[in-house]
Amino acid sequence: MEPIKVQSEGGLNVTLTIRLLMHGKEVGSIIGKKGETVKKMREDSGARINISEGNCPERIVTITGPTDAIFKAFAMIAYKFEEDIINSMSNSPATSKPPVTLRLVVPASQCGSLIGKGGSKIKEMRESTGAQVQVAGDMLPNSTERAVTISGAPEAIIQCVKQICVVLLESPPKGATIPYRPKPASTPVIFSGGQVRADPLGASTANLSLLLQHQPLPAYTIQGQYAIPHPDLSKLHQLAMQQTPFTPLGQTTPAFPAGLDASNQASTHELTIPNDLIGCIIGRQGTKINEIRQMSGAQIKIANAMEGSSERQITITGTPANISLAQYLINARFRDVAAMWTDPSSMTTS
């Protein structure tokens, strides 16, 4: 992809989608009384502004449109948050005004470009805009996205967002992205063994269990001109339901930066996968396994098929956090494939 040429005032003559992660109170401020604030933002900026549904502590605000429209929408949001801060200070003894803070949700595969070699890009953005920029080490739960937090005066935030947009356009996401979807505060999940979990990973595996309780599927699905055989869903279900440890949000990141991991002693873990499902993990021309390697930071080797054996060995090497994330991504891949075969309308060429 050719580099995007930046026009005057940092404008980019392209359409872009940016996702923001907001707390409920922030969302309420953006929506306004009877939706008047968000309606005005849409009209004045020309951008599409959508807010995710659901009774969740966090919501996703999606802003789509030409980049100039996106910058206007960001400016309106930043100034609205500053106004909220000023209003809250009128009843507070605090004398120094806290900065405005926005959180972008960015595919993990693009975060390296935002950080730059040795942190050079993020340092340049901080120095040239005056905004503080932080890229979260951990991926958001059940996703391959990270939060990018921008803090500062509204003017600094707007300039910073412009620079981030340029980087995102010049370095598109690599491979498929599993988007972050906020979950309700606590939804206990009861497994067949009586075990109760309230975490998002538990919720998603329980959803998969429900998803697979459909009527029996035909042996083949027609996709384009081809008849695609179904994998064994019972095996997929079993593999996807494997519970693997995963570094919770807020702890040191798996694989990034490695120097911060307190337990970066390399170790090895082995998995056994049925031959007929190994293609789910490898992907077309190795795209999926390369994506998992890149995101987890682990070395992943798949043994050759052994004559007479119906299974293949996968060896994962890295720090405990690397291995944990690789296992999580492998299981997430089985969940995605199981969902795709359960609902053929959701099939994509992957």
Tab-separated table of N, CA, C and O in Angstrom, residues 234-319:
chain	number	residue	atom	x	y	z
A	234	SER	N	-18.142	-31.650	17.037
A	234	SER	CA	-17.944	-32.133	18.415
A	234	SER	C	-16.485	-31.962	18.828
A	234	SER	O	-16.181	-31.598	19.961
A	235	LYS	N	-15.547	-32.183	17.866
A	235	LYS	CA	-14.129	-31.969	18.162
A	235	LYS	C	-13.850	-30.481	18.362
A	235	LYS	O	-13.116	-30.089	19.267
A	236	LEU	N	-14.442	-29.666	17.466
A	236	LEU	CA	-14.253	-28.216	17.594
A	236	LEU	C	-14.737	-27.735	18.947
A	236	LEU	O	-14.091	-26.934	19.617
A	237	HIS	N	-15.917	-28.225	19.341
A	237	HIS	CA	-16.496	-27.832	20.624
A	237	HIS	C	-15.550	-28.193	21.761
A	237	HIS	O	-15.256	-27.373	22.636
A	238	GLN	N	-15.038	-29.421	21.718
A	238	GLN	CA	-14.145	-29.895	22.785
A	238	GLN	C	-12.887	-29.027	22.862
A	238	GLN	O	-12.443	-28.629	23.948
A	239	LEU	N	-12.305	-28.711	21.693
A	239	LEU	CA	-11.080	-27.921	21.671
A	239	LEU	C	-11.340	-26.483	22.102
A	239	LEU	O	-10.555	-25.888	22.826
A	240	ALA	N	-12.451	-25.934	21.644
A	240	ALA	CA	-12.749	-24.533	21.982
A	240	ALA	C	-13.056	-24.358	23.454
A	240	ALA	O	-12.833	-23.293	24.018
A	241	MET	N	-13.577	-25.425	24.084
A	241	MET	CA	-13.938	-25.323	25.496
A	241	MET	C	-12.748	-25.547	26.423
A	241	MET	O	-12.873	-25.431	27.634
A	242	GLN	N	-11.583	-25.895	25.851
A	242	GLN	CA	-10.408	-26.046	26.703
A	242	GLN	C	-10.154	-24.734	27.427
A	242	GLN	O	-10.110	-23.681	26.802
A	243	GLN	N	-9.994	-24.790	28.731
A	243	GLN	CA	-9.774	-23.569	29.501
A	243	GLN	C	-8.282	-23.354	29.667
A	243	GLN	O	-7.587	-24.170	30.252
A	244	THR	N	-7.784	-22.268	29.104
A	244	THR	CA	-6.362	-21.958	29.219
A	244	THR	C	-6.192	-20.682	30.022
A	244	THR	O	-7.024	-19.780	29.943
A	245	PRO	N	-5.125	-20.592	30.807
A	245	PRO	CA	-4.899	-19.353	31.556
A	245	PRO	C	-4.655	-18.216	30.587
A	245	PRO	O	-4.066	-18.407	29.536
A	246	PHE	N	-5.140	-17.028	30.932
A	246	PHE	CA	-4.932	-15.864	30.076
A	246	PHE	C	-4.677	-14.659	30.952
A	246	PHE	O	-5.389	-14.426	31.916
A	247	THR	N	-3.649	-13.901	30.601
A	247	THR	CA	-3.260	-12.760	31.423
A	247	THR	C	-4.404	-11.748	31.483
A	247	THR	O	-4.805	-11.225	30.452
A	248	PRO	N	-4.967	-11.460	32.661
A	248	PRO	CA	-6.081	-10.514	32.742
A	248	PRO	C	-5.643	-9.101	32.393
A	248	PRO	O	-4.466	-8.754	32.489
A	249	LEU	N	-6.617	-8.293	32.004
A	249	LEU	CA	-6.355	-6.895	31.682
A	249	LEU	C	-5.759	-6.197	32.902
A	249	LEU	O	-6.221	-6.373	34.017
A	250	GLY	N	-4.721	-5.419	32.659
A	250	GLY	CA	-4.099	-4.689	33.754
A	250	GLY	C	-2.805	-5.319	34.220
A	250	GLY	O	-2.013	-4.682	34.895
A	251	GLN	N	-2.566	-6.599	33.874
A	251	GLN	CA	-1.300	-7.221	34.233
A	251	GLN	C	-0.295	-7.002	33.120
A	251	GLN	O	-0.630	-6.530	32.048
A	252	THR	N	0.957	-7.392	33.381
A	252	THR	CA	1.995	-7.208	32.381
A	252	THR	C	1.638	-7.951	31.114
A	252	THR	O	1.153	-9.063	31.151
A	253	THR	N	1.881	-7.311	29.984
A	253	THR	CA	1.482	-7.854	28.697
A	253	THR	C	2.207	-9.136	28.334
A	253	THR	O	3.369	-9.290	28.645
A	254	PRO	N	1.535	-10.045	27.630
A	254	PRO	CA	2.266	-11.141	27.008
A	254	PRO	C	3.087	-10.588	25.847
A	254	PRO	O	2.547	-9.940	24.971
A	255	ALA	N	4.372	-10.800	25.862
A	255	ALA	CA	5.273	-10.538	24.735
A	255	ALA	C	5.541	-9.074	24.440
A	255	ALA	O	6.300	-8.767	23.556
A	256	PHE	N	4.900	-8.125	25.154
A	256	PHE	CA	5.181	-6.729	24.820
A	256	PHE	C	5.048	-5.839	26.039
A	256	PHE	O	3.964	-5.743	26.586
A	257	PRO	N	6.111	-5.121	26.433
A	257	PRO	CA	7.467	-5.413	25.983
A	257	PRO	C	8.037	-6.547	26.813
A	257	PRO	O	7.746	-6.640	28.000
A	258	ALA	N	8.834	-7.389	26.205
A	258	ALA	CA	9.297	-8.607	26.879
A	258	ALA	C	10.076	-8.279	28.148
A	258	ALA	O	10.053	-9.012	29.116
A	259	GLY	N	10.778	-7.151	28.136
A	259	GLY	CA	11.613	-6.792	29.273
A	259	GLY	C	10.828	-6.530	30.542
A	259	GLY	O	11.373	-6.568	31.629
A	260	LEU	N	9.515	-6.302	30.429
A	260	LEU	CA	8.709	-6.001	31.608
A	260	LEU	C	8.108	-7.257	32.223
A	260	LEU	O	7.487	-7.195	33.269
A	261	ASP	N	8.237	-8.389	31.527
A	261	ASP	CA	7.623	-9.610	32.021
A	261	ASP	C	8.480	-10.194	33.135
A	261	ASP	O	9.625	-10.571	32.917
A	262	ALA	N	7.909	-10.274	34.317
A	262	ALA	CA	8.673	-10.738	35.466
A	262	ALA	C	9.066	-12.211	35.323
A	262	ALA	O	10.063	-12.657	35.865
A	263	SER	N	8.264	-12.969	34.586
A	263	SER	CA	8.557	-14.391	34.440
A	263	SER	C	8.839	-14.696	32.973
A	263	SER	O	8.063	-15.359	32.318
A	264	ASN	N	9.951	-14.121	32.446
A	264	ASN	CA	10.223	-14.297	31.018
A	264	ASN	C	11.131	-15.477	30.726
A	264	ASN	O	11.808	-15.515	29.719
A	265	GLN	N	11.135	-16.446	31.649
A	265	GLN	CA	11.889	-17.677	31.429
A	265	GLN	C	11.174	-18.490	30.344
A	265	GLN	O	9.987	-18.754	30.441
A	266	ALA	N	11.904	-18.857	29.281
A	266	ALA	CA	11.285	-19.596	28.182
A	266	ALA	C	10.910	-21.004	28.637
A	266	ALA	O	11.632	-21.649	29.387
A	267	SER	N	9.749	-21.456	28.193
A	267	SER	CA	9.317	-22.823	28.478
A	267	SER	C	8.575	-23.346	27.254
A	267	SER	O	8.376	-22.628	26.281
A	268	THR	N	8.170	-24.591	27.298
A	268	THR	CA	7.528	-25.235	26.148
A	268	THR	C	6.238	-25.916	26.584
A	268	THR	O	6.153	-26.476	27.680
A	269	HIS	N	5.235	-25.819	25.716
A	269	HIS	CA	3.950	-26.467	25.980
A	269	HIS	C	3.531	-27.183	24.698
A	269	HIS	O	3.749	-26.687	23.598
A	270	GLU	N	2.929	-28.358	24.841
A	270	GLU	CA	2.515	-29.124	23.668
A	270	GLU	C	1.004	-29.310	23.646
A	270	GLU	O	0.380	-29.517	24.692
A	271	LEU	N	0.442	-29.208	22.442
A	271	LEU	CA	-0.982	-29.449	22.229
A	271	LEU	C	-1.129	-30.547	21.191
A	271	LEU	O	-0.287	-30.698	20.310
A	272	THR	N	-2.225	-31.293	21.260
A	272	THR	CA	-2.524	-32.303	20.248
A	272	THR	C	-3.817	-31.923	19.547
A	272	THR	O	-4.840	-31.706	20.193
A	273	ILE	N	-3.746	-31.816	18.208
A	273	ILE	CA	-4.891	-31.371	17.419
A	273	ILE	C	-5.215	-32.447	16.381
A	273	ILE	O	-4.306	-32.971	15.716
A	274	PRO	N	-6.505	-32.790	16.202
A	274	PRO	CA	-6.866	-33.767	15.154
A	274	PRO	C	-6.418	-33.281	13.773
A	274	PRO	O	-6.492	-32.087	13.477
A	275	ASN	N	-5.976	-34.218	12.939
A	275	ASN	CA	-5.501	-33.875	11.594
A	275	ASN	C	-6.512	-33.060	10.794
A	275	ASN	O	-6.159	-32.120	10.100
A	276	ASP	N	-7.801	-33.459	10.904
A	276	ASP	CA	-8.791	-32.801	10.054
A	276	ASP	C	-9.142	-31.388	10.520
A	276	ASP	O	-9.905	-30.683	9.866
A	277	LEU	N	-8.598	-30.967	11.669
A	277	LEU	CA	-8.853	-29.601	12.146
A	277	LEU	C	-7.605	-28.724	12.091
A	277	LEU	O	-7.672	-27.540	12.417
A	278	ILE	N	-6.477	-29.302	11.694
A	278	ILE	CA	-5.241	-28.526	11.724
A	278	ILE	C	-5.297	-27.352	10.758
A	278	ILE	O	-4.695	-26.299	10.977
A	279	GLY	N	-6.067	-27.531	9.654
A	279	GLY	CA	-6.204	-26.446	8.675
A	279	GLY	C	-6.834	-25.200	9.271
A	279	GLY	O	-6.555	-24.078	8.824
A	280	CYS	N	-7.703	-25.366	10.293
A	280	CYS	CA	-8.325	-24.205	10.965
A	280	CYS	C	-7.257	-23.305	11.582
A	280	CYS	O	-7.397	-22.087	11.591
A	281	ILE	N	-6.211	-23.943	12.121
A	281	ILE	CA	-5.152	-23.209	12.809
A	281	ILE	C	-4.144	-22.640	11.821
A	281	ILE	O	-3.664	-21.520	11.980
A	282	ILE	N	-3.839	-23.407	10.776
A	282	ILE	CA	-2.831	-22.948	9.810
A	282	ILE	C	-3.381	-21.817	8.951
A	282	ILE	O	-2.703	-20.815	8.730
A	283	GLY	N	-4.626	-21.964	8.467
A	283	GLY	CA	-5.208	-20.952	7.590
A	283	GLY	C	-4.639	-21.024	6.183
A	283	GLY	O	-3.681	-21.746	5.917
A	284	ARG	N	-5.255	-20.271	5.293
A	284	ARG	CA	-4.823	-20.271	3.905
A	284	ARG	C	-3.392	-19.742	3.786
A	284	ARG	O	-3.100	-18.641	4.228
A	285	GLN	N	-2.518	-20.559	3.218
A	285	GLN	CA	-1.100	-20.227	3.036
A	285	GLN	C	-0.422	-19.813	4.352
A	285	GLN	O	0.489	-18.992	4.371
A	286	GLY	N	-0.906	-20.403	5.449
A	286	GLY	CA	-0.277	-20.158	6.750
A	286	GLY	C	-0.612	-18.827	7.390
A	286	GLY	O	0.020	-18.412	8.368
A	287	THR	N	-1.658	-18.152	6.882
A	287	THR	CA	-1.969	-16.805	7.400
A	287	THR	C	-2.367	-16.824	8.874
A	287	THR	O	-1.948	-15.960	9.641
A	288	LYS	N	-3.179	-17.818	9.282
A	288	LYS	CA	-3.681	-17.828	10.656
A	288	LYS	C	-2.573	-18.147	11.664
A	288	LYS	O	-2.460	-17.495	12.694
A	289	ILE	N	-1.760	-19.162	11.346
A	289	ILE	CA	-0.714	-19.523	12.300
A	289	ILE	C	0.317	-18.401	12.413
A	289	ILE	O	0.825	-18.111	13.503
A	290	ASN	N	0.595	-17.719	11.303
A	290	ASN	CA	1.535	-16.588	11.355
A	290	ASN	C	0.967	-15.441	12.193
A	290	ASN	O	1.693	-14.776	12.938
A	291	GLU	N	-0.349	-15.234	12.072
A	291	GLU	CA	-1.021	-14.191	12.858
A	291	GLU	C	-0.928	-14.513	14.355
A	291	GLU	O	-0.629	-13.636	15.176
A	292	ILE	N	-1.153	-15.787	14.709
A	292	ILE	CA	-1.089	-16.200	16.117
A	292	ILE	C	0.347	-16.058	16.633
A	292	ILE	O	0.566	-15.607	17.763
A	293	ARG	N	1.324	-16.432	15.797
A	293	ARG	CA	2.730	-16.268	16.197
A	293	ARG	C	3.035	-14.803	16.480
A	293	ARG	O	3.663	-14.451	17.484
A	294	GLN	N	2.600	-13.930	15.560
A	294	GLN	CA	2.918	-12.507	15.686
A	294	GLN	C	2.262	-11.891	16.914
A	294	GLN	O	2.888	-11.146	17.664
A	295	MET	N	0.996	-12.224	17.142
A	295	MET	CA	0.251	-11.599	18.246
A	295	MET	C	0.689	-12.122	19.613
A	295	MET	O	0.672	-11.384	20.592
A	296	SER	N	1.069	-13.403	19.656
A	296	SER	CA	1.420	-13.989	20.959
A	296	SER	C	2.887	-13.813	21.295
A	296	SER	O	3.266	-13.814	22.466
A	297	GLY	N	3.733	-13.672	20.259
A	297	GLY	CA	5.170	-13.595	20.496
A	297	GLY	C	5.801	-14.956	20.764
A	297	GLY	O	6.985	-15.049	21.062
A	298	ALA	N	4.997	-16.022	20.655
A	298	ALA	CA	5.507	-17.376	20.908
A	298	ALA	C	5.991	-18.019	19.611
A	298	ALA	O	5.532	-17.668	18.521
A	299	GLN	N	6.920	-18.957	19.742
A	299	GLN	CA	7.294	-19.813	18.614
A	299	GLN	C	6.319	-20.981	18.582
A	299	GLN	O	6.080	-21.622	19.607
A	300	ILE	N	5.743	-21.240	17.409
A	300	ILE	CA	4.757	-22.316	17.289
A	300	ILE	C	5.180	-23.228	16.147
A	300	ILE	O	5.314	-22.774	15.008
A	301	LYS	N	5.416	-24.499	16.470
A	301	LYS	CA	5.814	-25.471	15.451
A	301	LYS	C	4.749	-26.558	15.361
A	301	LYS	O	4.294	-27.080	16.386
A	302	ILE	N	4.373	-26.891	14.124
A	302	ILE	CA	3.387	-27.941	13.896
A	302	ILE	C	4.111	-29.145	13.302
A	302	ILE	O	4.751	-29.034	12.248
A	303	ALA	N	4.040	-30.268	13.983
A	303	ALA	CA	4.738	-31.473	13.527
A	303	ALA	C	4.108	-31.998	12.241
A	303	ALA	O	2.911	-31.782	11.979
A	304	ASN	N	4.904	-32.663	11.423
A	304	ASN	CA	4.378	-33.297	10.213
A	304	ASN	C	3.428	-34.423	10.592
A	304	ASN	O	3.538	-35.021	11.675
A	305	ALA	N	2.507	-34.709	9.680
A	305	ALA	CA	1.552	-35.796	9.923
A	305	ALA	C	2.298	-37.123	9.967
A	305	ALA	O	3.150	-37.399	9.114
A	306	MET	N	2.008	-37.921	10.969
A	306	MET	CA	2.632	-39.241	11.120
A	306	MET	C	1.715	-40.299	10.511
A	306	MET	O	0.496	-40.266	10.720
A	307	GLU	N	2.303	-41.222	9.778
A	307	GLU	CA	1.505	-42.272	9.142
A	307	GLU	C	0.795	-43.100	10.211
A	307	GLU	O	1.385	-43.516	11.206
A	308	GLY	N	-0.500	-43.284	9.996
A	308	GLY	CA	-1.291	-44.074	10.938
A	308	GLY	C	-1.826	-43.275	12.109
A	308	GLY	O	-2.597	-43.793	12.909
A	309	SER	N	-1.408	-42.005	12.239
A	309	SER	CA	-1.888	-41.176	13.359
A	309	SER	C	-2.950	-40.206	12.860
A	309	SER	O	-2.833	-39.637	11.771
A	310	SER	N	-3.975	-40.007	13.665
A	310	SER	CA	-5.057	-39.085	13.288
A	310	SER	C	-4.859	-37.715	13.935
A	310	SER	O	-5.739	-36.867	13.882
A	311	GLU	N	-3.704	-37.503	14.576
A	311	GLU	CA	-3.486	-36.256	15.310
A	311	GLU	C	-2.126	-35.645	14.952
A	311	GLU	O	-1.217	-36.328	14.477
A	312	ARG	N	-2.015	-34.353	15.200
A	312	ARG	CA	-0.762	-33.629	14.978
A	312	ARG	C	-0.362	-32.929	16.271
A	312	ARG	O	-1.202	-32.466	17.045
A	313	GLN	N	0.936	-32.836	16.482
A	313	GLN	CA	1.480	-32.207	17.686
A	313	GLN	C	1.824	-30.745	17.391
A	313	GLN	O	2.452	-30.440	16.384
A	314	ILE	N	1.395	-29.845	18.258
A	314	ILE	CA	1.775	-28.429	18.168
A	314	ILE	C	2.650	-28.105	19.375
A	314	ILE	O	2.246	-28.348	20.520
A	315	THR	N	3.843	-27.577	19.122
A	315	THR	CA	4.757	-27.215	20.204
A	315	THR	C	4.844	-25.687	20.291
A	315	THR	O	5.170	-25.022	19.301
A	316	ILE	N	4.526	-25.145	21.460
A	316	ILE	CA	4.539	-23.695	21.686
A	316	ILE	C	5.685	-23.372	22.643
A	316	ILE	O	5.764	-23.933	23.736
A	317	THR	N	6.574	-22.477	22.234
A	317	THR	CA	7.726	-22.101	23.059
A	317	THR	C	7.731	-20.607	23.300
A	317	THR	O	7.486	-19.815	22.382
A	318	GLY	N	8.009	-20.208	24.537
A	318	GLY	CA	8.068	-18.787	24.884
A	318	GLY	C	7.919	-18.601	26.375
A	318	GLY	O	8.017	-19.554	27.147
A	319	THR	N	7.680	-17.364	26.800
A	319	THR	CA	7.421	-17.112	28.216
A	319	THR	C	6.046	-17.674	28.565
A	319	THR	O	5.225	-17.924	27.669
